[in-house]
Amino acid sequence: MPTPILEIRHLSATAAGKEILRGMNLTVNAREVHAVMGPNASGKSTLTHVLTGREGYEVTGGDVRYQGKDLLAMPPEDRAREGLFLAFQYPVEIPGMKMMQFLKAALNAIRKHRGLEELDALDFLTIVKEKMQLLGMDPDLLNRPVNAGFSGGEKKRNEILQMAVLDPTLAVLDETDSGLDIDALKIVASGVNSLRRQDRAMIVITHYQRLLNYIVPDYVHVLIDGRIVKTGGRELALSVEAQGYGWLEKQAREGTAMP
Amino acid sequence: MNDILPATDLYRAELLQFERDVGGSAPVWVQQLRQAAMARFTEMGFPTTQEEAWRHTSVASLSERPFPLARHRCAIPKTELEPVTSWMGAGCRLVFVNGLFSPLLSSLLPLPHGMSAGSLAGALGGESGLLESHLGRYARIENHPFVSLNTAFLSDGAIVCIPPDTVIEEPLNVLFVSRPNGRATMSHPRTVIVAGPNSRATIVESYLGLPEDLYLTNAVTEVVLAENAVLDHYVLQQESSAAFHFLTLAVHQDRHSTFTSHSLATGGALARSEIHCELADEGITCILRGVGAVAGRQHLDMQTQIDHAKTHGTSQQLYKGILGGHASGVFNGKILVRQDAQKTDARQTNNNLLLSEDAVIHTKPQLEIFADDVKCAHGATVGRLDEEAVFYLRSRGIGVETARSLMTYAFGSETINLVTNEVIRDRLAELLAQWIAQTCGRSFSL
């Protein structure tokens, strides 16, 4: 029996009063990597925002179970402490806050929640430097302010570093490929691949299938008008690339697409 | 005028008493200086909010009750000071209690090689030729009521002299501790710092009081930097949250000298700090940085005034204000570039963070430029915590209060991170983090 990590059931949500998600279903088990693709305004961003608990989105129906718990009832920090991680599409710049302080505060908050001892600066550095090496990152980055003045590639790599350090159970990668050149994309993808594990699941949200050449998903879902209209293997992503979303949108409108 | 005179009379009576007590023992030039200052103060009275420079800072409450002069030495055990001095290590320090020098609490040995430091009262009792050529020259009594009041009560404070061609690595600490004994008192410490040609030194002034204690500190510090001198000057203002604090720092710089001022201000029910820098010759650098953090019903006023008189001068200002509760703040930064000050590069930045709906800040740059080949830039911002960034931290497992505390620290620490002396930088960081933990209710690790 696969262990479900995330179960999204009939989820409906609005942003600024507008209905975006309309009864979405998705189950993600341990070990699996799911890609969620979709055209602009299909609900991809809203899905990540609802999962991470960002303000401004109202859930109007359905529910989300995370490891059997009611995810939507938790504040954002508790979701993270329980092992949910979002790699942001646009990581926030925080001038004045050093990476070192930020990441140590995050890791210790999570460790405390899990009943583990908080790490001192030395133990923390040992862990982080090892992960940075894996991702080919310069340790000097720890003395720089969070994302401030980072290049696009550095920001995305920094997200993957945080994921590696915080050791999540479910990682959601929101358009991690956007703005990356092919070399940066390969580095980020190999970082993600090194983090695939038996007891971990990932959701890769993307507009293009390019990323899926490097992070090969177990399932591909196409999200249109706030609902998953088609699910398949990797070949579905290739058809989307070849034919665009038009045929799926048409099917969705005519009600012929089968999830 | 009627609302001013009674207050002035109170201080006049206090001065007459002061003169009867100690007046005759001072050199004649000091007596004359005091008398001129009192006469000037009597003419001016306390400023009112009708005056532009005091528009947002009312000192009316000073006239509501008298603050008798703290006359007697108040003994406090050395151990009581430890929490505020332990970070200084074994370095030498001058300690003043209620404005009066305390030899017992001070440690002048080992005085950094070449430096001379001591109390103004002691210096006035001996050969005071050097003092006479500096005291009252930079902090002028003519148009500043608090400088004239300080000068009228001039009796003690710190004197520091760095001889020519001397580099002093170890910072010198000067502490002004207020400890009113049962009734609200006032003190008027006067400090004179003379940095000789090609000298380099670091001086830290701390103003300290116990929470809830009511008193008035009206300090004046005069600093003169000779040619090529480099001076790092720090002010750690941690007065009681009920206190009145006024500090006027008057700086005179000669050719190619570099003055850097760092301040951290968290104390005072009403605190106003003024820095007046006179860049009197060519190629002078003046750097002013500070962070002020207030909450409750505190009022913090920061005034800077930079006078570029000659060519190739550089001034950089970076001030950060953090205001919570019902606190109010003022930043007024004046830059004067005179006609002869071509090639001046003057920059001023004032950023403010409001932590509550009820906090208020008045920020105003004031540029007067009479030269045509200069670079002058100024910017002021008023904002709240970036909620996107708070969410980013929360999405990493950091609790919402800790996230806000960390963000507030990140905002304020920008100036602190620029401090080159590691011991002082760590202390400033610790004080800011303490303030945030107290105000925002959540401590965090640096």
XYZ file of C-alpha atoms in Angstrom, chain B residues 186-403:
218
model
C 19.416 67.371 36.232
C 22.998 67.127 35.038
C 24.891 69.000 32.343
C 27.960 66.969 31.445
C 30.412 68.663 29.112
C 32.920 66.641 27.163
C 35.835 67.894 25.122
C 37.720 65.636 22.742
C 40.843 66.939 21.037
C 42.325 64.722 18.331
C 45.814 65.848 17.353
C 47.189 65.864 13.808
C 47.584 62.368 12.292
C 46.087 60.721 15.349
C 43.539 57.924 15.392
C 41.266 56.883 18.253
C 37.874 55.457 19.193
C 35.651 56.917 21.887
C 32.354 55.515 23.152
C 29.969 57.683 25.153
C 27.203 55.841 26.998
C 24.214 57.508 28.633
C 22.532 55.245 31.124
C 19.701 55.279 33.613
C 17.445 52.853 35.395
C 14.000 52.179 33.956
C 11.312 54.572 35.266
C 13.820 57.020 36.803
C 12.960 60.623 36.079
C 15.807 63.054 35.423
C 17.195 65.454 32.862
C 20.496 64.953 31.089
C 21.632 67.877 29.004
C 24.997 66.901 27.593
C 27.288 68.743 25.241
C 30.308 67.171 23.576
C 32.792 69.213 21.627
C 35.110 67.403 19.262
C 37.966 68.897 17.326
C 39.929 66.946 14.748
C 43.220 68.404 13.615
C 44.687 67.774 10.185
C 44.548 64.092 9.107
C 43.066 62.948 12.400
C 40.709 59.964 12.384
C 38.136 59.629 15.124
C 35.420 57.028 15.573
C 32.832 58.323 17.978
C 29.960 56.265 19.394
C 26.936 57.217 21.424
C 24.973 54.508 23.218
C 21.909 56.290 24.521
C 20.099 53.998 26.953
C 18.522 56.512 29.277
C 15.538 55.612 31.407
C 12.277 55.547 29.490
C 11.030 58.358 31.740
C 14.048 60.627 31.312
C 14.682 63.775 29.338
C 17.833 63.528 27.295
C 19.507 66.218 25.233
C 22.849 65.764 23.586
C 24.566 68.263 21.344
C 27.631 66.968 19.590
C 29.610 69.800 18.008
C 32.402 68.678 15.704
C 35.056 70.818 14.116
C 37.184 69.176 11.436
C 40.408 70.348 9.919
C 41.940 69.408 6.589
C 41.800 65.738 5.549
C 40.393 64.546 8.834
C 37.813 61.769 9.085
C 35.076 61.765 11.679
C 32.690 58.844 12.010
C 29.754 58.941 14.367
C 27.664 55.938 15.274
C 24.711 56.119 17.569
C 22.185 53.772 19.036
C 19.331 55.431 20.895
C 16.622 53.560 22.741
C 16.038 55.615 25.866
C 14.271 58.723 27.062
C 10.650 59.768 27.309
C 11.891 62.712 25.315
C 15.313 62.464 23.721
C 16.897 64.811 21.264
C 20.293 64.459 19.796
C 21.959 67.026 17.584
C 25.146 66.631 15.631
C 26.703 69.731 14.132
C 29.725 69.097 11.950
C 31.822 71.883 10.574
C 33.984 70.724 7.679
C 36.258 73.729 7.896
C 38.899 72.846 5.333
C 39.568 70.707 2.256
C 39.313 66.972 1.760
C 37.360 66.218 4.907
C 35.260 63.094 5.439
C 32.326 63.035 7.807
C 30.250 59.900 8.288
C 27.180 59.883 10.493
C 25.201 56.739 11.175
C 22.651 55.831 13.717
C 19.698 53.761 14.665
C 16.967 54.927 16.987
C 14.386 52.504 18.375
C 11.538 53.725 20.528
C 8.130 52.496 21.631
C 5.439 53.250 24.209
C 5.030 57.020 24.375
C 8.663 57.847 23.746
C 9.718 60.718 21.540
C 13.064 60.633 19.758
C 14.423 63.576 17.808
C 17.539 63.317 15.672
C 19.006 66.444 14.141
C 22.069 66.581 11.966
C 23.740 69.582 10.476
C 26.703 69.330 8.155
C 28.477 72.466 7.052
C 30.687 71.978 4.010
C 32.921 75.045 3.918
C 35.728 74.001 1.581
C 36.369 71.802 -1.461
C 36.501 68.016 -1.826
C 34.536 67.257 1.285
C 32.552 64.046 1.669
C 29.654 63.489 4.008
C 27.549 60.360 4.319
C 24.585 59.996 6.587
C 22.554 56.890 7.234
C 19.896 57.010 9.932
C 17.367 54.327 10.727
C 14.309 54.856 12.861
C 12.223 52.047 14.358
C 9.022 53.207 16.012
C 6.479 51.109 17.827
C 3.525 51.729 20.147
C 2.552 55.391 20.270
C 6.124 56.579 19.788
C 7.000 59.579 17.694
C 10.199 60.464 15.961
C 11.845 63.306 14.121
C 14.719 63.283 11.679
C 15.932 66.577 10.390
C 19.061 66.487 8.299
C 20.537 69.744 7.177
C 23.351 69.927 4.667
C 24.922 73.269 3.903
C 27.306 73.476 0.972
C 28.963 76.862 0.918
C 30.117 78.624 -2.225
C 33.745 77.587 -1.666
C 32.859 73.945 -1.162
C 33.145 72.796 -4.784
C 33.460 69.042 -5.455
C 31.506 68.252 -2.329
C 29.904 64.808 -2.210
C 27.085 64.779 0.321
C 24.686 61.906 0.811
C 21.907 61.487 3.284
C 19.562 58.559 3.840
C 16.876 58.252 6.468
C 14.796 55.068 6.586
C 12.013 54.537 9.045
C 10.111 51.468 10.053
C 6.753 51.859 11.750
C 5.787 48.834 13.814
C 2.343 50.073 14.776
C -0.537 52.113 13.450
C -0.033 54.768 16.102
C 3.678 55.435 15.645
C 4.607 58.645 13.837
C 7.759 59.928 12.154
C 8.537 63.366 10.791
C 11.483 63.241 8.440
C 12.872 66.182 6.575
C 16.002 66.733 4.536
C 17.166 70.311 4.338
C 19.688 71.096 1.641
C 21.201 74.512 1.143
C 23.637 74.477 -1.726
C 25.593 77.508 -2.860
C 28.294 75.777 -4.904
C 27.615 74.572 -8.447
C 29.939 71.598 -8.885
C 28.717 69.247 -6.185
C 26.986 65.909 -5.732
C 24.201 65.911 -3.214
C 21.779 63.069 -2.756
C 19.160 62.501 -0.129
C 16.397 60.023 0.403
C 13.877 59.352 3.106
C 11.535 56.405 3.448
C 8.787 55.481 5.859
C 7.466 51.957 5.732
C 6.180 48.918 7.507
C 7.515 45.392 7.670
C 7.531 43.676 4.299
C 4.719 41.140 4.683
C 6.016 39.143 1.718
C 9.276 38.643 3.577
C 7.467 37.792 6.818
C 5.561 35.115 4.915
C 8.790 33.834 3.376
C 10.225 33.317 6.868
C 7.027 31.664 8.100
C 7.047 29.317 5.126
C 10.410 28.139 6.436
C 9.018 27.270 9.859
C 9.853 30.514 11.649
C 7.008 31.647 13.911
C 5.260 34.888 13.039
C 6.549 36.893 16.042
C 10.097 35.686 15.554
C 9.806 36.477 11.852
